[in-house]
CSV table of C-alpha atoms and ligand atoms in Angstrom, one decimal:
chain,number,residue,atom,x,y,z
F,1,ARG,CA,0.0,0.0,0.0
F,2,SER,CA,1.2,3.5,-0.7
F,3,HIS,CA,2.1,4.9,2.7
F,4,CYS,CA,0.9,8.3,1.7
F,5,CYS,CA,-2.5,6.9,0.8
F,6,LYS,CA,-2.6,4.7,3.9
F,7,LEU,CA,-1.8,7.7,6.2
F,8,GLN,CA,-4.4,9.8,4.4
F,9,GLU,CA,-7.0,7.1,5.0
F,10,GLU,CA,-6.1,6.8,8.7
F,11,GLU,CA,-6.3,10.5,9.0
F,12,GLU,CA,-9.8,10.5,7.4
F,13,GLU,CA,-10.9,7.8,9.8
F,14,GLU,CA,-9.6,9.8,12.7
F,15,GLU,CA,-11.4,13.0,11.5
F,16,GLU,CA,-14.6,11.1,11.0
F,17,GLU,CA,-14.4,9.7,14.5
F,18,GLU,CA,-13.9,13.2,15.8
F,19,GLY,CA,-17.0,14.2,13.9
F,20,GLU,CA,-15.3,17.0,12.0
F,21,GLU,CA,-17.2,18.7,9.1
F,22,VAL,CA,-15.8,17.9,5.7
F,23,THR,CA,-16.2,20.0,2.6
F,24,GLU,CA,-14.7,18.1,-0.2
F,25,ALA,CA,-14.5,17.8,-4.0
F,26,PRO,CA,-16.1,14.7,-5.7
F,27,ALA,CA,-14.1,11.5,-5.5
F,28,VAL,CA,-14.2,11.4,-9.3
F,29,SER,CA,-11.7,14.2,-9.4
F,30,ALA,CA,-9.3,12.1,-7.4
F,31,LEU,CA,-10.0,9.1,-9.6
F,32,SER,CA,-9.0,10.9,-12.7
F,33,SER,CA,-6.1,12.8,-11.1
F,34,PRO,CA,-3.0,12.3,-13.3
F,35,VAL,CA,-0.9,12.9,-10.1
F,36,LEU,CA,-2.5,9.9,-8.4
F,37,LEU,CA,-2.4,7.7,-11.5
F,38,ALA,CA,1.2,8.5,-12.2
F,39,SER,CA,2.5,7.9,-8.7
F,40,GLY,CA,2.6,4.1,-8.9
F,41,CYS,CA,4.7,4.3,-12.1
F,42,LEU,CA,7.2,6.6,-10.6
F,43,SER,CA,7.6,4.6,-7.4
F,44,ALA,CA,8.3,1.6,-9.6
F,45,GLY,CA,11.2,3.6,-11.2
F,46,ILE,CA,9.4,4.0,-14.6
F,47,ARG,CA,10.0,7.4,-16.2
F,48,ALA,CA,6.7,9.4,-16.3
F,49,GLY,CA,8.0,11.8,-18.8
F,50,SER,CA,6.9,15.0,-16.9
F,51,GLY,CA,8.0,16.9,-13.8
F,52,PRO,CA,11.3,18.5,-13.1
F,53,VAL,CA,12.9,15.5,-11.3
F,54,GLN,CA,12.4,11.9,-12.3
F,55,SER,CA,13.4,8.7,-10.6
F,56,THR,CA,16.6,7.0,-11.8
F,57,SER,CA,17.2,3.4,-11.5
F,58,VAL,CA,20.7,2.4,-10.5
F,59,ARG,CA,21.4,-1.1,-11.8
F,60,SER,CA,19.5,-3.4,-9.5
F,61,GLY,CA,17.1,-6.3,-9.8
F,62,PRO,CA,13.5,-6.7,-8.7
F,63,ASN,CA,12.8,-6.8,-5.0
F,64,TRP,CA,9.8,-6.7,-2.7
F,65,PHE,CA,9.6,-2.9,-2.5
F,66,ARG,CA,9.6,-2.7,-6.2
F,67,VAL,CA,6.8,-5.3,-6.5
F,68,ALA,CA,4.8,-3.5,-3.8
F,69,ALA,CA,5.3,-0.2,-5.7
F,70,MET,CA,4.1,-1.7,-8.9
F,71,LEU,CA,0.8,-2.6,-7.3
F,72,SER,CA,0.4,0.9,-5.8
F,73,PRO,CA,-1.6,2.4,-8.7
F,74,LEU,CA,-4.4,-0.1,-8.1
F,75,ARG,CA,-4.4,0.6,-4.4
F,76,ILE,CA,-4.4,4.3,-4.9
F,77,LEU,CA,-7.5,4.0,-7.2
F,78,LEU,CA,-9.2,1.8,-4.6
F,79,CYS,CA,-8.3,4.3,-2.0
F,80,ALA,CA,-9.6,7.2,-4.1
F,81,ALA,CA,-12.8,5.4,-4.8
F,82,LYS,CA,-13.4,5.2,-1.1
F,83,CYS,CA,-13.1,9.0,-0.8
F,84,GLN,CA,-16.4,10.5,0.4
F,85,PRO,CA,-18.0,12.6,-2.4
F,86,THR,CA,-17.9,15.7,-0.3
F,87,ARG,CA,-14.3,15.4,0.7
F,88,HIS,CA,-11.8,17.7,-0.8
F,89,CYS,CA,-9.0,15.4,-2.2
F,90,SER,CA,-6.4,18.0,-2.6
F,91,SER,CA,-3.1,16.3,-3.3
F,92,PHE,CA,-1.2,19.3,-1.8
F,93,VAL,CA,-3.0,19.0,1.5
F,94,SER,CA,-2.5,15.2,1.7
F,95,ARG,CA,1.2,15.6,0.8
F,96,MET,CA,1.7,18.2,3.5
F,97,ARG,CA,0.0,16.1,6.1
F,98,TYR,CA,1.9,13.0,5.0
F,99,VAL,CA,5.2,14.7,5.4
F,100,ASN,CA,4.1,16.0,8.8
F,101,ARG,CA,3.2,12.5,9.9
F,102,LEU,CA,6.6,11.2,8.8
F,103,LYS,CA,8.3,13.8,10.9
F,104,GLU,CA,6.3,12.7,13.9
F,105,ASP,CA,6.3,8.9,13.4
F,106,ASP,CA,9.7,7.2,13.2
F,107,ALA,CA,8.2,3.8,12.1
F,108,SER,CA,6.2,5.3,9.2
F,109,CYS,CA,9.2,7.4,8.2
F,110,LEU,CA,11.5,4.3,8.1
F,111,ALA,CA,8.9,2.5,6.0
F,112,ALA,CA,8.6,5.5,3.7
F,113,LEU,CA,12.4,5.6,3.4
F,114,HIS,CA,12.5,2.1,2.0
F,115,ASN,CA,10.1,3.1,-0.9
F,116,SER,CA,11.4,6.7,-1.5
F,117,HIS,CA,13.5,8.8,-3.8
F,118,ILE,CA,16.9,9.8,-2.6
F,119,PHE,CA,19.2,12.7,-3.6
F,120,LEU,CA,22.8,11.9,-2.9
F,121,PHE,CA,25.5,14.2,-1.5
F,122,HIS,CA,29.2,13.7,-0.9
F,123,HIS,CA,30.6,16.0,1.8
F,124,LEU,CA,27.6,18.3,1.1
F,125,SER,CA,28.1,18.4,-2.7
F,126,PRO,CA,25.0,17.1,-4.6
F,127,LEU,CA,25.2,14.4,-7.2
F,128,LEU,CA,24.3,15.8,-10.7
F,129,GLN,CA,23.7,14.0,-13.9
F,130,ARG,CA,24.0,15.4,-17.4
F,131,THR,CA,20.8,15.0,-19.4
F,132,GLU,CA,20.6,14.1,-23.1
F,133,ARG,CA,19.9,17.8,-23.8
F,134,GLY,CA,23.2,18.8,-22.1
F,135,THR,CA,21.5,20.3,-19.0
F,136,PHE,CA,22.1,19.1,-15.5
F,137,ARG,CA,19.7,17.6,-12.9
F,138,PRO,CA,20.0,15.9,-9.5
F,139,PRO,CA,18.8,12.3,-10.0
F,140,ALA,CA,16.1,11.1,-7.7
F,141,LEU,CA,17.4,7.6,-7.0
F,142,ILE,CA,15.2,4.8,-5.9
F,143,SER,CA,16.0,3.9,-2.3
F,144,SER,CA,16.4,0.2,-2.9
F,145,ASP,CA,18.9,0.9,-5.6
F,146,VAL,CA,20.8,3.2,-3.3
F,147,GLN,CA,20.9,0.5,-0.7
F,148,SER,CA,22.4,-1.9,-3.3
F,149,VAL,CA,25.0,0.6,-4.2
F,150,LEU,CA,25.9,1.2,-0.5
F,151,GLU,CA,26.3,-2.6,0.0
F,152,ARG,CA,28.4,-3.0,-3.2
F,153,LEU,CA,30.7,-0.3,-1.9
F,154,GLY,CA,31.2,-2.0,1.5
F,155,SER,CA,28.9,0.1,3.7
F,156,ASP,CA,27.3,-1.9,6.5
F,157,GLY,CA,23.8,-1.1,5.3
F,158,SER,CA,22.9,1.3,8.2
F,159,LEU,CA,24.0,4.4,6.3
F,160,LEU,CA,20.7,4.6,4.4
F,161,LYS,CA,19.0,5.4,7.8
F,162,GLU,CA,21.1,8.6,8.0
F,163,SER,CA,18.9,10.0,5.2
F,164,VAL,CA,16.9,13.2,6.0
F,165,LEU,CA,13.4,13.8,4.9
F,166,ILE,CA,13.0,16.8,2.6
F,167,GLY,CA,9.5,16.5,1.3
F,168,CYS,CA,7.1,14.6,-0.9
F,169,SER,CA,7.0,14.8,-4.7
F,170,GLU,CA,3.9,15.7,-6.7
F,171,GLN,CA,3.8,12.0,-7.5
F,172,ASN,CA,3.3,11.3,-3.7
F,173,GLN,CA,6.8,9.9,-3.3
F,174,ALA,CA,8.7,10.7,-0.1
F,175,GLN,CA,12.0,12.5,-0.9
F,176,PHE,CA,15.1,12.1,1.2
F,177,CYS,CA,18.8,13.3,1.0
F,178,LEU,CA,21.7,11.2,2.1
F,179,ASP,CA,25.4,12.2,2.5
F,180,VAL,CA,27.7,9.4,1.4
F,181,GLY,CA,30.9,11.2,2.3
F,182,GLU,CA,32.3,8.2,4.1
F,183,LEU,CA,32.4,6.3,0.7
F,184,ASP,CA,34.9,6.7,-2.1
F,185,GLN,CA,33.6,9.6,-4.2
F,186,ALA,CA,34.7,8.3,-7.6
F,187,ALA,CA,33.2,4.8,-6.9
F,188,VAL,CA,29.8,6.3,-6.0
F,189,GLU,CA,30.0,8.5,-9.1
F,190,GLU,CA,30.7,5.5,-11.3
F,191,GLU,CA,27.9,3.5,-9.8
F,192,CYS,CA,25.3,6.2,-10.1
F,193,GLY,CA,26.5,7.7,-13.4
F,194,GLY,CA,27.0,11.3,-12.3
F,195,ASN,CA,29.3,13.7,-10.5
F,196,PHE,CA,29.2,15.4,-7.1
F,197,VAL,CA,29.3,19.1,-7.8
F,198,GLU,CA,29.8,21.8,-5.1
F,199,LEU,CA,26.4,23.4,-4.4
F,200,ARG,CA,27.4,26.9,-5.5
F,201,LYS,CA,28.4,25.6,-8.9
F,202,SER,CA,25.3,23.4,-9.0
F,203,TYR,CA,23.2,26.6,-8.7
F,204,PHE,CA,24.7,27.8,-12.0
F,205,LEU,CA,24.1,24.5,-13.7
F,206,LEU,CA,20.6,23.7,-12.6
F,207,THR,CA,17.8,25.1,-14.8
F,208,GLY,CA,14.8,23.5,-13.2
F,209,ALA,CA,13.1,23.9,-9.8
F,210,GLU,CA,15.6,21.5,-8.0
F,211,ALA,CA,18.0,24.1,-6.6
F,212,PRO,CA,15.8,25.0,-3.6
F,213,LEU,CA,15.3,21.2,-2.9
F,214,LEU,CA,19.0,20.6,-2.9
F,215,ALA,CA,19.6,23.7,-0.7
F,216,LYS,CA,17.1,22.4,1.8
F,217,GLY,CA,18.7,18.9,1.8
F,218,GLN,CA,22.2,20.3,2.2
F,219,ALA,CA,21.1,22.6,5.0
F,220,LEU,CA,19.6,19.7,6.9
F,221,LEU,CA,22.6,17.4,6.3
F,222,ARG,CA,25.0,20.2,7.5
F,223,TRP,CA,22.9,20.8,10.6
F,224,HIS,CA,23.1,17.2,11.6
F,225,GLN,CA,26.8,17.0,10.9
F,226,THR,CA,27.4,20.0,13.2
F,227,SER,CA,24.8,19.4,16.0
F,228,ARG,CA,26.0,16.1,17.4
F,229,PHE,CA,26.3,17.4,20.9
F,230,CYS,CA,24.0,19.2,23.3
F,231,SER,CA,25.3,22.7,24.1
F,232,ALA,CA,23.9,22.5,27.6
F,233,THR,CA,25.2,19.1,28.8
F,234,GLY,CA,27.9,18.2,26.2
F,235,GLN,CA,26.3,14.8,25.7
F,236,LEU,CA,25.4,13.2,22.4
F,237,THR,CA,22.1,14.2,20.7
F,238,LEU,CA,20.1,11.7,18.8
F,239,ARG,CA,18.0,12.4,15.7
F,240,ASN,CA,14.5,11.3,14.9
F,241,GLN,CA,14.1,9.2,11.7
F,242,ALA,CA,13.0,12.2,9.5
F,243,GLY,CA,16.0,14.3,10.7
F,244,SER,CA,13.7,17.1,11.7
F,245,GLN,CA,15.0,17.3,15.3
F,246,ARG,CA,17.7,16.1,17.7
F,247,VAL,CA,17.2,15.3,21.3
F,248,CYS,CA,19.9,15.4,24.0
F,249,SER,CA,20.4,11.8,25.3
F,250,SER,CA,21.0,13.1,28.8
F,251,SER,CA,18.7,16.1,29.4
F,252,GLY,CA,16.0,15.5,26.8
F,253,ILE,CA,16.5,19.0,25.4
F,254,VAL,CA,15.1,19.1,21.8
F,255,TYR,CA,17.0,20.9,19.1
F,256,TYR,CA,15.5,22.0,15.7
F,257,PRO,CA,17.3,23.1,12.5
F,258,LYS,CA,18.2,26.8,12.6
F,259,MET,CA,18.2,29.5,10.0
F,260,SER,CA,19.4,33.1,10.4
F,261,PRO,CA,16.9,35.7,9.2
F,262,VAL,CA,18.4,38.2,6.7
F,263,VAL,CA,16.7,41.2,5.2
F,264,ILE,CA,17.6,42.0,1.6
F,265,VAL,CA,16.3,45.3,0.1
F,266,LEU,CA,16.4,47.0,-3.2
F,267,VAL,CA,16.3,50.7,-2.5
F,268,SER,CA,14.9,53.1,-5.1
F,269,ASP,CA,14.7,56.9,-5.5
F,270,GLY,CA,12.0,56.6,-8.1
F,271,LYS,CA,14.3,56.8,-11.1
F,272,ARG,CA,17.3,54.7,-10.1
F,273,CYS,CA,17.9,51.6,-7.8
F,274,LEU,CA,20.8,51.2,-5.4
F,275,LEU,CA,23.2,48.3,-5.8
F,276,ALA,CA,26.4,47.5,-3.8
F,277,ARG,CA,29.4,45.2,-3.9
F,278,GLN,CA,31.6,43.7,-1.2
F,279,SER,CA,35.3,43.1,-2.1
F,280,SER,CA,34.7,39.4,-1.9
F,281,PHE,CA,32.1,39.5,-4.8
F,282,PRO,CA,33.3,38.3,-8.2
F,283,ARG,CA,34.5,41.1,-10.4
F,284,GLY,CA,31.7,43.3,-11.8
F,285,MET,CA,28.9,41.8,-9.7
F,286,TYR,CA,26.6,44.2,-7.7
F,287,SER,CA,23.7,43.1,-5.5
F,288,ALA,CA,20.9,44.5,-3.3
F,289,LEU,CA,21.8,45.5,0.3
F,290,ALA,CA,21.5,42.7,2.8
F,291,GLY,CA,22.0,42.2,6.5
F,292,PHE,CA,21.3,39.8,9.3
F,293,CYS,CA,18.5,40.6,11.8
F,294,ASP,CA,19.7,41.4,15.3
F,295,MET,CA,18.1,39.6,18.1
F,296,GLY,CA,14.7,41.1,18.9
F,297,GLU,CA,14.4,43.2,15.7
F,298,SER,CA,11.5,43.3,13.3
F,299,LEU,CA,12.0,43.0,9.6
F,300,GLU,CA,11.3,46.8,9.2
F,301,GLU,CA,13.8,47.7,11.9
F,302,THR,CA,16.5,45.5,10.4
F,303,LEU,CA,15.9,47.0,7.0
F,304,CYS,CA,16.1,50.7,8.1
F,305,ARG,CA,19.2,50.0,10.3
F,306,GLU,CA,21.0,48.2,7.5
F,307,VAL,CA,20.3,50.9,4.9
F,308,ALA,CA,21.4,53.6,7.4
F,309,GLU,CA,24.6,51.7,8.5
F,310,GLU,CA,25.7,50.6,5.0
F,311,VAL,CA,24.9,53.7,2.8
F,312,GLY,CA,23.8,56.4,5.2
F,313,LEU,CA,20.2,56.8,3.8
F,314,GLU,CA,16.9,57.0,5.6
F,315,VAL,CA,14.1,54.8,4.2
F,316,GLN,CA,10.7,56.4,3.5
F,317,SER,CA,8.5,53.4,2.6
F,318,ILE,CA,8.9,49.6,2.5
F,319,SER,CA,7.0,46.9,0.6
F,320,TYR,CA,7.5,43.2,1.0
F,321,SER,CA,8.3,41.1,-2.1
F,322,SER,CA,9.0,37.5,-1.3
F,323,SER,CA,11.4,35.2,0.7
F,324,GLN,CA,13.8,32.3,0.1
F,325,HIS,CA,16.1,30.0,1.9
F,326,TRP,CA,19.7,30.7,1.0
F,327,PRO,CA,22.3,28.1,1.7
F,328,PHE,CA,25.5,30.2,1.4
F,329,PRO,CA,27.6,30.2,3.5
F,330,HIS,CA,25.1,28.7,5.9
F,331,SER,CA,21.3,28.6,6.2
F,332,SER,CA,19.9,32.1,5.9
F,333,PHE,CA,16.2,33.0,5.6
F,334,MET,CA,16.1,35.8,3.2
F,335,LEU,CA,13.2,38.3,3.4
F,336,GLY,CA,13.1,40.3,0.2
F,337,CYS,CA,11.8,43.9,0.2
F,338,HIS,CA,11.6,47.0,-1.9
F,339,ALA,CA,12.2,50.4,-0.2
F,340,THR,CA,12.0,54.0,-1.4
F,341,ILE,CA,13.9,57.0,-0.2
F,342,SER,CA,13.2,60.7,-0.9
F,343,PRO,CA,14.6,61.8,-4.3
F,344,ALA,CA,15.8,64.9,-2.4
F,345,HIS,CA,18.2,62.9,-0.2
F,346,THR,CA,20.0,60.4,-2.4
F,347,GLN,CA,23.6,61.2,-1.6
F,348,LEU,CA,25.4,58.1,-0.4
F,349,ASP,CA,27.8,57.8,2.6
F,350,VAL,CA,29.2,54.3,2.1
F,351,ASP,CA,30.6,52.3,5.0
F,352,HIS,CA,33.8,51.0,3.4
F,353,THR,CA,34.4,48.6,6.1
F,354,GLU,CA,31.4,46.6,4.9
F,355,LEU,CA,31.1,47.6,1.2
F,356,GLU,CA,33.7,48.1,-1.5
F,357,ASP,CA,31.3,50.3,-3.5
F,358,ALA,CA,27.6,51.3,-3.7
F,359,ARG,CA,26.0,53.2,-6.6
F,360,TRP,CA,22.8,54.3,-8.2
F,361,PHE,CA,21.9,52.5,-11.5
F,362,GLY,CA,19.3,53.6,-14.1
F,363,LEU,CA,16.9,51.4,-16.0
F,364,GLU,CA,19.2,51.0,-19.0
F,365,GLU,CA,22.2,49.8,-17.0
F,366,ILE,CA,19.9,47.4,-15.0
F,367,THR,CA,18.4,46.0,-18.2
F,368,SER,CA,21.8,45.2,-19.6
F,369,ALA,CA,23.1,43.8,-16.3
F,370,LEU,CA,20.1,41.3,-16.2
F,371,GLN,CA,21.1,40.1,-19.6
F,372,VAL,CA,24.5,38.9,-18.5
F,373,LYS,CA,23.7,35.2,-17.9
F,374,THR,CA,27.1,33.8,-17.1
F,375,PRO,CA,29.8,35.6,-15.0
F,376,PRO,CA,32.5,37.2,-17.2
F,377,ARG,CA,35.7,35.3,-17.6
F,378,ARG,CA,39.2,36.5,-16.8
F,379,GLY,CA,40.4,38.8,-19.6
F,380,ASP,CA,36.8,39.7,-20.6
F,381,PRO,CA,36.0,43.5,-20.6
F,382,PRO,CA,34.6,44.7,-17.3
F,383,VAL,CA,30.8,44.5,-17.2
F,384,LEU,CA,28.1,45.1,-14.6
F,385,TRP,CA,26.1,41.9,-13.7
F,386,VAL,CA,23.8,40.9,-10.9
F,387,PRO,CA,23.3,37.6,-8.9
F,388,GLN,CA,21.9,34.7,-11.0
F,389,LYS,CA,18.3,33.8,-11.3
F,390,HIS,CA,18.1,31.5,-8.2
F,391,ALA,CA,19.0,34.4,-5.9
F,392,ILE,CA,16.3,36.5,-4.5
F,393,ALA,CA,18.4,39.6,-5.3
F,394,ASN,CA,17.8,38.8,-9.0
F,395,ARG,CA,14.0,38.7,-8.4
F,396,LEU,CA,14.0,42.0,-6.7
F,397,ILE,CA,16.1,43.7,-9.4
F,398,MET,CA,13.8,42.1,-12.1
F,399,GLU,CA,10.7,43.4,-10.3
F,400,TRP,CA,12.1,46.9,-10.1
F,401,MET,CA,13.0,46.8,-13.8
F,402,ASN,CA,9.5,45.7,-14.8
F,403,ARG,CA,7.8,48.4,-12.6
F,404,GLN,CA,10.2,51.0,-13.8
F,405,ARG,CA,9.5,50.2,-17.5
F,406,VAL,CA,5.8,50.7,-16.8
F,407,SER,CA,6.3,53.9,-14.9
F,408,GLU,CA,8.6,55.3,-17.6
F,409,GLY,CA,6.0,54.5,-20.2
F,410,GLY,CA,7.9,51.6,-21.8
F,411,VAL,CA,6.7,48.1,-22.5
F,412,THR,CA,7.2,45.4,-19.9
F,413,SER,CA,9.1,42.4,-21.1
F,414,ARG,CA,10.4,39.7,-18.9
F,415,LEU,CA,13.9,38.7,-19.8
E,1,NAI,N1,20.2,35.3,-2.1
E,1,NAI,C1,20.6,36.5,-2.4
E,1,NAI,O1,20.1,37.1,-3.4
E,1,NAI,C2,21.6,37.2,-1.6
E,1,NAI,C3,22.0,36.6,-0.4
E,1,NAI,N2,22.9,37.2,0.5
E,1,NAI,C4,23.2,36.6,1.8
E,1,NAI,O2,22.7,37.4,2.8
E,1,NAI,C5,23.5,37.2,4.0
E,1,NAI,C6,23.9,38.5,4.6
E,1,NAI,O3,24.6,39.2,3.6
E,1,NAI,P1,25.8,40.1,4.1
E,1,NAI,O4,25.4,41.0,5.3
E,1,NAI,O5,26.3,40.8,2.9
E,1,NAI,O6,26.7,39.0,4.6
E,1,NAI,P2,28.1,38.9,5.3
E,1,NAI,O7,28.4,37.4,5.2
E,1,NAI,O8,29.0,39.9,4.7
E,1,NAI,O9,27.8,39.2,6.9
E,1,NAI,C7,28.0,40.5,7.4
E,1,NAI,C8,28.3,40.3,8.9
E,1,NAI,O10,27.2,39.8,9.6
E,1,NAI,C9,27.7,39.0,10.7
E,1,NAI,N3,27.1,37.7,10.7
E,1,NAI,C10,27.5,36.6,9.9
E,1,NAI,N4,26.7,35.6,10.1
E,1,NAI,C11,25.8,36.0,11.0
E,1,NAI,C12,24.6,35.3,11.5
E,1,NAI,N5,24.3,34.1,11.2
E,1,NAI,N6,23.8,36.1,12.3
E,1,NAI,C13,24.1,37.4,12.6
E,1,NAI,N7,25.2,38.0,12.1
E,1,NAI,C14,26.0,37.3,11.3
E,1,NAI,C15,29.2,39.0,10.6
E,1,NAI,O11,29.7,40.0,11.5
E,1,NAI,C16,29.5,39.4,9.2
E,1,NAI,O12,30.7,40.1,9.1
E,1,NAI,C17,24.7,36.3,3.5
E,1,NAI,O13,24.4,35.0,3.9
E,1,NAI,C18,24.7,36.4,2.0
E,1,NAI,O14,25.1,35.2,1.4
E,1,NAI,C19,23.4,38.4,0.2
E,1,NAI,C20,23.1,39.1,-1.0
E,1,NAI,C21,22.2,38.4,-2.0
């Protein structure tokens, strides 16, 4: 039985026992859902031909998990048929609840791990495969295949349990990450037909939606590698099966993965936007202003303080854009905003201990900078460029450009 489906059923039974009201879509929508119908094929390691990440089989023969997985489409249909006509069978809701259950229930999580997709890392560098089109993607390996690879390379078999849960695919398949740093890198690469590529480089190579998934996996793996001991007692901490928490073996203190909140802001004076560079940035790259939140600060307070500290300006208004998890150098939670300052007070007073340079840029310069898709090489003429598309700085700059085009009477065109 598909664990996702089973858990969903159990949940429904529980809810019914509790007498909760249900307002749901007809079961027929679940029956004809391509997501549900496709999930069995994917769990059996058959390519479904759609979606950004597909499962990859790594040389292994049939086994019980595979057989069980091949029967899962039928079970999913039966399960869907049992759905009450008024129940809303949203696959998003069931996936979120499934993942939450796996975090709370070690036995279910272990069972899910044995019929899951796994992204491999080696010393925190993700495994990438080159596709036939010459692009790169992280292969979602079938867990039984990973187990066979581990055994062939001399691991005692317990390594698989070190995997951390990162989510559930749209095909209802639990997704995990595993760091195989204790095995020979070249041997794993040969077995899996790919290469371990440092995450920063991977960000430049990945074209699909997998970059945030890898960032999340790397962040969790790193957190486990650096959180083995309790900071209060000095004793070992033990993880749950999902890897969503660690508990001190002596005091019972519970630790959760940490992120540092950072505000990133694109300041505008109405005609121009403000970009800055640190001396550690690659040549020619400018970005939006960013800074870590101090303890106790609100987003707005951090934003105003950072702008005042770094460039000596006073912010007039703030609007929130979006957020992202940023893995470099460690886990930051980036809160992206736009801010305006008075056109009458635009003179910069740059703090050169933090920034090498900060400057106002007009629409034309920003438009050209966004067109630079790869960092200039050594010897190339100097050129202004901005962080690549996975970075929230890029999104803020793009948003500013599009708005500016409208306000200056031009045509909006997304690059
Ligand atoms: N995704 C994106 O588009 C962008 C992301 N960033 C990220 O934003 C973060 C902040 O940017 P910057 O201020 O330029 O970074 P930074 O690394 O230059 O840090 C500035 C100072 O903050 C302090 N600091 C370091 N880690 C801290 C933490 N965890 N909590 C509190 N203070 C800490 C240190 O004193 C450091 O010198 C960095 O992680 C950077 O990678 C920055 C620009 C664009």
